[in-house]
Amino acid sequence: METVGDIWLLDHDDRGRKIRTTVTLELPGVHRIFIREDARRRPCDVCHPAVGWPRGDRLAWGLNCAPMRPDLSEYTHFSAGKVREIYEIDDATLLMVATDRISAYDYVLDTDIPDKGRVLTAMSDFFFDALDFPNHLAGSADDERIPEKVLGRAMVCRKLEMLPFECVVRGYLTGSGLKEYRENGTVCGVELPEGLTEASKLPEPLFTPATKAEIGDHDENVSFDRVVADLGQERAEQLREASISIYSQAAAIAAEHGIILADTKFEFGLDAEGNLVLGDEVLTPDSSRYWPADTYEEGKVQPSFDKQYVRNWLTGPKSGWDIKSQTPPPELPGSVVEATRERYIEAYERISGNRFADWIGTCAGY
């Protein structure tokens, strides 16, 4: 492996003061940046802003560095997340590009899922149109402002002032909600009836907000009172009401097609007039748990049409990976990649009633 050169980036010491840290870019193969062991784990805005951080200090960058970012020279790169790259079209408008990257347990994995970004975009496009709530879309899926190379995996969106909470709604008990319930009988401070178990349907959809952690850190479930403290009573109640209403609409749509929407995550922002607007992605297999209704059985882990399949493989015996090891997960085998791709596509086709083959764009991976 050849060392291409050192890159300087801004970091912060324990007192929050900016310092400079040397990183080394090494090619070819899987592109990684290695950072000296005593450095704090912070995103490198030189190579690839905020794609994802392993939890160990020695290996500070996962993969998909700059070569994997779509080269859209006509727009300015604005920001990046675990899955999405965002470009600025003008002062009021953004281009949000969904890549084929997949994340799990705070890592961006070394393996992409072909067509995943297009599925996420197709699913979001379907639900933004189907839901009765204002959203951030500022153009159609084939808007002329979308470059051809990312057609089908990009959306033209209004800039919003994003609110600092992920608005999770749970209709069924599983995941971190089940873990908290087993410990103290509550989820995000809301007391639940006794006797619930894995996949139990909740009496009513439950609003369980979480903080938006920096990439590489864990989102933290918080109480409704925390949202009130940060945003005020009126805005907090507006968020809760909107989240539950949107979940209920989506759950009804999914149920018509034999799918259970177990839980999902929304993100909201404010437009220039201060109106609440639904942003980011919506009701995708990345942000939601979808279960087949015909095999639903309370008390058991459900088969799913989302990335839970990847999580299960990573924590299962075949991966050989220890989640507590503070080492990056292994690459996904081809069988897991293909099975995940098929689950994502099936979720879109069953819920929307559309053929994924008819969705615009091609499988040019990013």
Short mmCIF file of C-alpha atoms in Angstrom, two decimals:
data_model
loop_
_atom_site.label_atom_id
_atom_site.label_comp_id
_atom_site.label_asym_id
_atom_site.label_seq_id
_atom_site.Cartn_x
_atom_site.Cartn_y
_atom_site.Cartn_z
CA MET A 1 0.00 0.00 0.00
CA GLU A 2 1.35 3.40 -0.98
CA THR A 3 1.28 6.43 1.29
CA VAL A 4 0.01 9.34 -0.78
CA GLY A 5 0.60 12.06 1.76
CA ASP A 6 -0.35 13.75 5.00
CA ILE A 7 -3.41 15.93 5.47
CA TRP A 8 -3.94 18.50 8.19
CA LEU A 9 -7.31 18.82 9.84
CA LEU A 10 -8.73 20.86 12.67
CA ASP A 11 -9.44 18.93 15.85
CA HIS A 12 -10.28 19.93 19.41
CA ASP A 13 -8.54 19.20 22.68
CA ASP A 14 -10.37 18.28 25.88
CA ARG A 15 -11.06 21.94 26.60
CA GLY A 16 -12.59 22.52 23.18
CA ARG A 17 -9.59 24.43 21.83
CA LYS A 18 -8.79 23.91 18.16
CA ILE A 19 -5.61 21.99 17.42
CA ARG A 20 -4.07 20.54 14.25
CA THR A 21 -3.76 16.81 13.72
CA THR A 22 -1.89 14.91 11.02
CA VAL A 23 -3.66 12.16 9.12
CA THR A 24 -2.26 9.96 6.39
CA LEU A 25 -4.16 8.96 3.26
CA GLU A 26 -3.24 5.52 1.95
CA LEU A 27 -4.24 4.04 -1.40
CA PRO A 28 -5.18 1.84 -3.24
CA GLY A 29 -7.85 -0.66 -2.18
CA VAL A 30 -10.35 0.38 0.45
CA HIS A 31 -9.63 4.04 1.02
CA ARG A 32 -8.96 4.78 4.66
CA ILE A 33 -7.43 7.54 6.69
CA PHE A 34 -5.36 6.55 9.69
CA ILE A 35 -5.10 9.04 12.51
CA ARG A 36 -2.55 9.05 15.28
CA GLU A 37 -3.67 7.16 18.35
CA ASP A 38 -3.89 10.10 20.75
CA ALA A 39 -6.16 12.16 18.47
CA ARG A 40 -9.78 12.83 19.34
CA ARG A 41 -12.32 11.26 16.96
CA ARG A 42 -13.57 14.11 14.82
CA PRO A 43 -14.70 14.20 11.17
CA CYS A 44 -12.11 15.19 8.57
CA ASP A 45 -13.58 18.00 6.50
CA VAL A 46 -10.65 17.82 4.07
CA CYS A 47 -11.22 14.31 2.80
CA HIS A 48 -14.85 13.49 3.36
CA PRO A 49 -16.91 15.40 5.93
CA ALA A 50 -18.70 13.32 8.52
CA VAL A 51 -19.14 10.04 6.70
CA GLY A 52 -18.86 7.95 9.84
CA TRP A 53 -16.51 7.15 12.65
CA PRO A 54 -15.39 3.89 14.17
CA ARG A 55 -15.31 3.96 17.94
CA GLY A 56 -11.61 3.11 18.29
CA ASP A 57 -9.04 5.90 18.27
CA ARG A 58 -6.42 4.29 16.04
CA LEU A 59 -8.59 3.82 12.98
CA ALA A 60 -10.51 7.05 12.75
CA TRP A 61 -12.01 6.91 9.30
CA GLY A 62 -14.14 4.15 7.86
CA LEU A 63 -14.28 4.16 4.08
CA ASN A 64 -15.82 5.92 1.13
CA CYS A 65 -13.48 8.86 1.30
CA ALA A 66 -13.46 11.53 -1.37
CA PRO A 67 -13.30 9.19 -4.41
CA MET A 68 -16.77 7.85 -3.53
CA ARG A 69 -18.47 11.27 -3.45
CA PRO A 70 -20.42 12.15 -6.61
CA ASP A 71 -18.42 14.75 -8.52
CA LEU A 72 -21.04 17.42 -9.14
CA SER A 73 -18.86 20.31 -10.22
CA GLU A 74 -21.87 22.47 -11.00
CA TYR A 75 -22.78 22.68 -7.31
CA THR A 76 -20.95 23.40 -4.06
CA HIS A 77 -20.66 20.52 -1.63
CA PHE A 78 -22.58 21.60 1.47
CA SER A 79 -22.36 18.73 3.96
CA ALA A 80 -22.32 14.95 4.28
CA GLY A 81 -23.80 12.28 6.49
CA LYS A 82 -23.47 8.54 6.86
CA VAL A 83 -25.52 7.94 3.71
CA ARG A 84 -26.22 11.30 2.05
CA GLU A 85 -24.17 13.97 0.31
CA ILE A 86 -25.73 17.43 0.21
CA TYR A 87 -24.93 20.12 -2.34
CA GLU A 88 -25.99 23.76 -2.50
CA ILE A 89 -27.93 24.75 -5.60
CA ASP A 90 -28.56 28.32 -4.46
CA ASP A 91 -29.16 30.27 -1.25
CA ALA A 92 -32.56 28.65 -0.71
CA THR A 93 -32.21 25.21 -2.29
CA LEU A 94 -30.20 22.04 -1.74
CA LEU A 95 -29.56 18.86 -3.69
CA MET A 96 -29.74 15.81 -1.40
CA VAL A 97 -28.02 12.74 -2.89
CA ALA A 98 -28.58 9.30 -1.34
CA THR A 99 -25.56 7.03 -1.79
CA ASP A 100 -25.48 3.23 -1.57
CA ARG A 101 -23.59 3.36 1.73
CA ILE A 102 -25.07 1.53 4.68
CA SER A 103 -24.36 2.14 8.35
CA ALA A 104 -24.81 0.02 11.45
CA TYR A 105 -23.76 0.43 15.06
CA ASP A 106 -22.24 3.86 14.36
CA TYR A 107 -20.05 2.60 11.52
CA VAL A 108 -20.29 3.17 7.80
CA LEU A 109 -19.68 -0.33 6.49
CA ASP A 110 -17.02 -1.26 3.96
CA THR A 111 -19.68 -2.66 1.63
CA ASP A 112 -22.25 -0.72 -0.38
CA ILE A 113 -25.73 -2.05 -1.19
CA PRO A 114 -26.38 -1.62 -4.95
CA ASP A 115 -29.45 0.52 -5.72
CA LYS A 116 -29.95 1.41 -2.05
CA GLY A 117 -29.75 5.16 -2.63
CA ARG A 118 -32.32 4.94 -5.40
CA VAL A 119 -34.68 2.90 -3.20
CA LEU A 120 -34.41 5.45 -0.39
CA THR A 121 -35.17 8.27 -2.82
CA ALA A 122 -38.06 6.43 -4.45
CA MET A 123 -39.60 5.59 -1.07
CA SER A 124 -39.24 9.14 0.22
CA ASP A 125 -40.71 10.53 -2.99
CA PHE A 126 -43.71 8.20 -2.68
CA PHE A 127 -44.45 9.11 0.93
CA PHE A 128 -43.84 12.85 0.57
CA ASP A 129 -46.57 12.76 -2.08
CA ALA A 130 -48.90 10.48 -0.11
CA LEU A 131 -48.73 12.20 3.27
CA ASP A 132 -50.86 15.13 4.30
CA PHE A 133 -48.09 17.31 5.73
CA PRO A 134 -45.82 20.06 4.34
CA ASN A 135 -42.41 18.76 3.24
CA HIS A 136 -39.11 20.14 1.99
CA LEU A 137 -39.30 18.97 -1.63
CA ALA A 138 -38.71 21.80 -4.09
CA GLY A 139 -38.85 19.84 -7.33
CA SER A 140 -39.85 16.55 -8.91
CA ALA A 141 -37.69 13.42 -9.05
CA ASP A 142 -36.70 14.29 -12.62
CA ASP A 143 -36.15 18.00 -11.95
CA GLU A 144 -33.83 19.56 -14.54
CA ARG A 145 -31.52 20.73 -11.74
CA ILE A 146 -30.63 17.12 -10.89
CA PRO A 147 -27.49 16.01 -12.78
CA GLU A 148 -28.01 12.88 -14.85
CA LYS A 149 -25.32 10.93 -12.98
CA VAL A 150 -27.39 11.08 -9.74
CA LEU A 151 -30.84 10.95 -11.31
CA GLY A 152 -33.08 8.70 -9.24
CA ARG A 153 -31.01 9.06 -6.09
CA ALA A 154 -31.30 12.82 -5.58
CA MET A 155 -33.97 15.28 -4.43
CA VAL A 156 -34.17 19.06 -4.78
CA CYS A 157 -35.10 20.41 -1.35
CA ARG A 158 -35.75 23.69 0.40
CA LYS A 159 -33.27 24.79 3.02
CA LEU A 160 -34.72 24.53 6.50
CA GLU A 161 -33.64 25.40 10.01
CA MET A 162 -33.53 21.81 11.26
CA LEU A 163 -34.71 21.09 14.79
CA PRO A 164 -32.25 19.25 17.07
CA PHE A 165 -34.34 16.13 17.73
CA GLU A 166 -35.10 12.93 15.90
CA CYS A 167 -38.81 12.34 16.23
CA VAL A 168 -39.22 8.60 16.70
CA VAL A 169 -42.69 7.06 16.78
CA ARG A 170 -43.13 3.48 17.96
CA GLY A 171 -46.19 1.40 17.26
CA TYR A 172 -44.58 -1.83 18.44
CA LEU A 173 -42.06 -2.64 21.15
CA THR A 174 -38.64 -3.72 19.89
CA GLY A 175 -35.02 -2.56 19.72
CA SER A 176 -33.85 0.06 22.21
CA GLY A 177 -37.43 0.64 23.34
CA LEU A 178 -37.78 -2.98 24.42
CA LYS A 179 -34.42 -2.85 26.20
CA GLU A 180 -35.47 0.18 28.25
CA TYR A 181 -38.89 -1.33 28.98
CA ARG A 182 -37.31 -4.51 30.33
CA GLU A 183 -35.08 -2.45 32.61
CA ASN A 184 -37.66 -0.12 34.14
CA GLY A 185 -41.07 -0.50 32.47
CA THR A 186 -40.83 2.74 30.51
CA VAL A 187 -39.77 4.04 27.11
CA CYS A 188 -38.36 7.58 27.09
CA GLY A 189 -39.97 8.17 30.46
CA VAL A 190 -43.42 6.97 29.37
CA GLU A 191 -44.75 4.19 31.59
CA LEU A 192 -46.13 1.19 29.70
CA PRO A 193 -48.40 -1.68 30.79
CA GLU A 194 -46.86 -4.78 32.34
CA GLY A 195 -46.46 -7.98 30.37
CA LEU A 196 -45.25 -6.57 27.06
CA THR A 197 -42.63 -8.50 25.14
CA GLU A 198 -40.71 -8.50 21.85
CA ALA A 199 -42.90 -7.12 19.03
CA SER A 200 -45.86 -6.33 21.29
CA LYS A 201 -48.23 -3.80 19.76
CA LEU A 202 -48.41 -0.70 21.92
CA PRO A 203 -51.82 0.57 23.08
CA GLU A 204 -51.23 3.74 21.04
CA PRO A 205 -48.34 5.06 18.91
CA LEU A 206 -45.68 6.41 21.24
CA PHE A 207 -43.61 9.55 20.60
CA THR A 208 -40.06 8.82 21.79
CA PRO A 209 -37.68 11.63 20.77
CA ALA A 210 -33.91 11.33 20.61
CA THR A 211 -31.07 13.79 20.40
CA LYS A 212 -29.13 14.07 17.15
CA ALA A 213 -25.65 12.87 18.06
CA GLU A 214 -22.50 13.69 16.14
CA ILE A 215 -21.62 10.99 13.64
CA GLY A 216 -19.86 8.18 15.46
CA ASP A 217 -21.71 8.84 18.70
CA HIS A 218 -24.97 7.31 19.84
CA ASP A 219 -28.31 9.08 19.55
CA GLU A 220 -29.73 9.40 23.04
CA ASN A 221 -33.38 8.74 23.83
CA VAL A 222 -34.81 11.63 25.82
CA SER A 223 -38.06 12.46 27.56
CA PHE A 224 -40.75 14.74 26.17
CA ASP A 225 -39.88 17.16 28.98
CA ARG A 226 -36.41 17.54 27.46
CA VAL A 227 -37.96 18.59 24.14
CA VAL A 228 -40.15 21.09 26.00
CA ALA A 229 -37.11 22.49 27.81
CA ASP A 230 -35.23 23.02 24.55
CA LEU A 231 -38.02 24.10 22.19
CA GLY A 232 -40.85 25.30 24.40
CA GLN A 233 -44.19 23.68 25.20
CA GLU A 234 -46.02 24.75 22.05
CA ARG A 235 -43.35 23.62 19.59
CA ALA A 236 -42.79 20.35 21.47
CA GLU A 237 -46.48 19.51 21.38
CA GLN A 238 -46.59 20.43 17.69
CA LEU A 239 -43.72 18.00 17.01
CA ARG A 240 -45.38 15.19 18.95
CA GLU A 241 -48.75 15.69 17.28
CA ALA A 242 -47.24 15.91 13.79
CA SER A 243 -45.05 12.85 14.29
CA ILE A 244 -47.88 10.63 15.53
CA SER A 245 -50.21 11.87 12.79
CA ILE A 246 -47.68 11.12 10.04
CA TYR A 247 -46.88 7.72 11.53
CA SER A 248 -50.57 6.84 11.65
CA GLN A 249 -51.05 7.86 8.01
CA ALA A 250 -48.05 5.81 6.91
CA ALA A 251 -48.98 2.80 9.04
CA ALA A 252 -52.41 2.73 7.40
CA ILE A 253 -50.86 2.86 3.91
CA ALA A 254 -48.44 0.05 4.78
CA ALA A 255 -51.21 -2.07 6.32
CA GLU A 256 -53.21 -1.89 3.10
CA HIS A 257 -50.29 -3.70 1.45
CA GLY A 258 -49.69 -6.32 4.14
CA ILE A 259 -46.85 -4.50 5.88
CA ILE A 260 -46.53 -3.47 9.54
CA LEU A 261 -44.76 -0.17 10.23
CA ALA A 262 -43.27 -1.04 13.61
CA ASP A 263 -41.51 2.28 14.17
CA THR A 264 -39.94 5.13 12.26
CA LYS A 265 -37.94 8.32 12.61
CA PHE A 266 -38.83 11.79 11.32
CA GLU A 267 -36.80 14.97 11.15
CA PHE A 268 -38.42 18.39 11.02
CA GLY A 269 -37.26 21.89 10.27
CA LEU A 270 -38.65 25.40 10.10
CA ASP A 271 -39.05 27.33 6.87
CA ALA A 272 -38.41 31.06 6.50
CA GLU A 273 -41.85 31.82 7.94
CA GLY A 274 -41.36 29.56 10.96
CA ASN A 275 -43.68 26.83 9.72
CA LEU A 276 -42.99 23.21 10.68
CA VAL A 277 -41.83 21.21 7.64
CA LEU A 278 -41.02 17.51 7.25
CA GLY A 279 -37.43 17.14 6.01
CA ASP A 280 -34.62 14.67 5.37
CA GLU A 281 -35.76 11.19 4.28
CA VAL A 282 -39.13 9.79 5.25
CA LEU A 283 -40.34 6.24 5.95
CA THR A 284 -37.46 4.51 4.17
CA PRO A 285 -36.04 1.11 5.14
CA ASP A 286 -33.12 3.04 6.65
CA SER A 287 -35.31 5.10 8.98
CA SER A 288 -38.10 2.59 9.66
CA ARG A 289 -38.80 -0.96 10.72
CA TYR A 290 -41.10 -2.77 8.30
CA TRP A 291 -42.44 -6.26 9.06
CA PRO A 292 -44.54 -8.61 6.91
CA ALA A 293 -48.00 -8.75 8.47
CA ASP A 294 -48.73 -12.33 7.42
CA THR A 295 -45.92 -13.76 9.57
CA TYR A 296 -46.30 -11.43 12.56
CA GLU A 297 -46.10 -13.21 15.89
CA GLU A 298 -45.81 -11.42 19.22
CA GLY A 299 -42.90 -12.56 21.37
CA LYS A 300 -40.56 -13.28 18.48
CA VAL A 301 -38.05 -11.26 16.48
CA GLN A 302 -39.77 -10.43 13.21
CA PRO A 303 -38.37 -10.81 9.70
CA SER A 304 -37.96 -7.34 8.25
CA PHE A 305 -37.65 -5.27 5.09
CA ASP A 306 -34.98 -2.98 6.48
CA LYS A 307 -31.35 -2.93 7.59
CA GLN A 308 -32.09 -4.99 10.69
CA TYR A 309 -31.06 -7.94 8.51
CA VAL A 310 -27.55 -6.44 8.28
CA ARG A 311 -27.44 -5.75 12.03
CA ASN A 312 -28.45 -9.34 12.76
CA TRP A 313 -25.71 -10.73 10.51
CA LEU A 314 -23.05 -8.48 12.04
CA THR A 315 -23.90 -9.59 15.57
CA GLY A 316 -24.36 -13.24 14.60
CA PRO A 317 -21.71 -15.98 14.69
CA LYS A 318 -20.98 -15.96 10.94
CA SER A 319 -19.52 -12.45 10.93
CA GLY A 320 -16.87 -13.21 13.55
CA TRP A 321 -17.21 -9.63 14.80
CA ASP A 322 -17.52 -8.58 18.42
CA ILE A 323 -19.56 -5.41 18.75
CA LYS A 324 -17.65 -4.58 21.95
CA SER A 325 -14.24 -4.89 20.29
CA GLN A 326 -14.05 -1.25 19.14
CA THR A 327 -12.94 -2.47 15.73
CA PRO A 328 -14.77 -1.81 12.45
CA PRO A 329 -17.22 -4.46 11.28
CA PRO A 330 -16.18 -6.85 8.52
CA GLU A 331 -17.22 -6.54 4.90
CA LEU A 332 -20.63 -8.00 4.13
CA PRO A 333 -20.63 -11.19 2.05
CA GLY A 334 -22.34 -11.12 -1.33
CA SER A 335 -25.30 -13.14 -0.06
CA VAL A 336 -26.05 -10.57 2.66
CA VAL A 337 -25.63 -7.68 0.21
CA GLU A 338 -28.06 -9.22 -2.28
CA ALA A 339 -30.58 -10.22 0.40
CA THR A 340 -30.51 -6.68 1.82
CA ARG A 341 -30.98 -5.16 -1.64
CA GLU A 342 -33.94 -7.46 -2.29
CA ARG A 343 -35.56 -6.52 1.04
CA TYR A 344 -35.26 -2.80 0.34
CA ILE A 345 -36.72 -3.17 -3.14
CA GLU A 346 -39.55 -5.40 -1.91
CA ALA A 347 -40.49 -2.84 0.75
CA TYR A 348 -40.74 -0.12 -1.89
CA GLU A 349 -42.68 -2.22 -4.38
CA ARG A 350 -45.16 -3.65 -1.87
CA ILE A 351 -45.93 -0.36 -0.16
CA SER A 352 -45.97 1.92 -3.20
CA GLY A 353 -47.49 -0.53 -5.66
CA ASN A 354 -44.85 0.54 -8.18
CA ARG A 355 -42.16 -1.51 -9.91
CA PHE A 356 -38.68 -0.45 -8.88
CA ALA A 357 -37.52 -1.23 -12.42
CA ASP A 358 -39.65 1.72 -13.55
CA TRP A 359 -37.96 4.18 -11.18
CA ILE A 360 -35.72 6.69 -12.91
CA GLY A 361 -31.95 6.52 -12.98
CA THR A 362 -29.48 3.68 -13.21
CA CYS A 363 -27.50 1.65 -10.70
CA ALA A 364 -24.39 3.82 -10.90
CA GLY A 365 -23.21 3.37 -7.35
CA TYR A 366 -21.97 6.13 -5.03
#
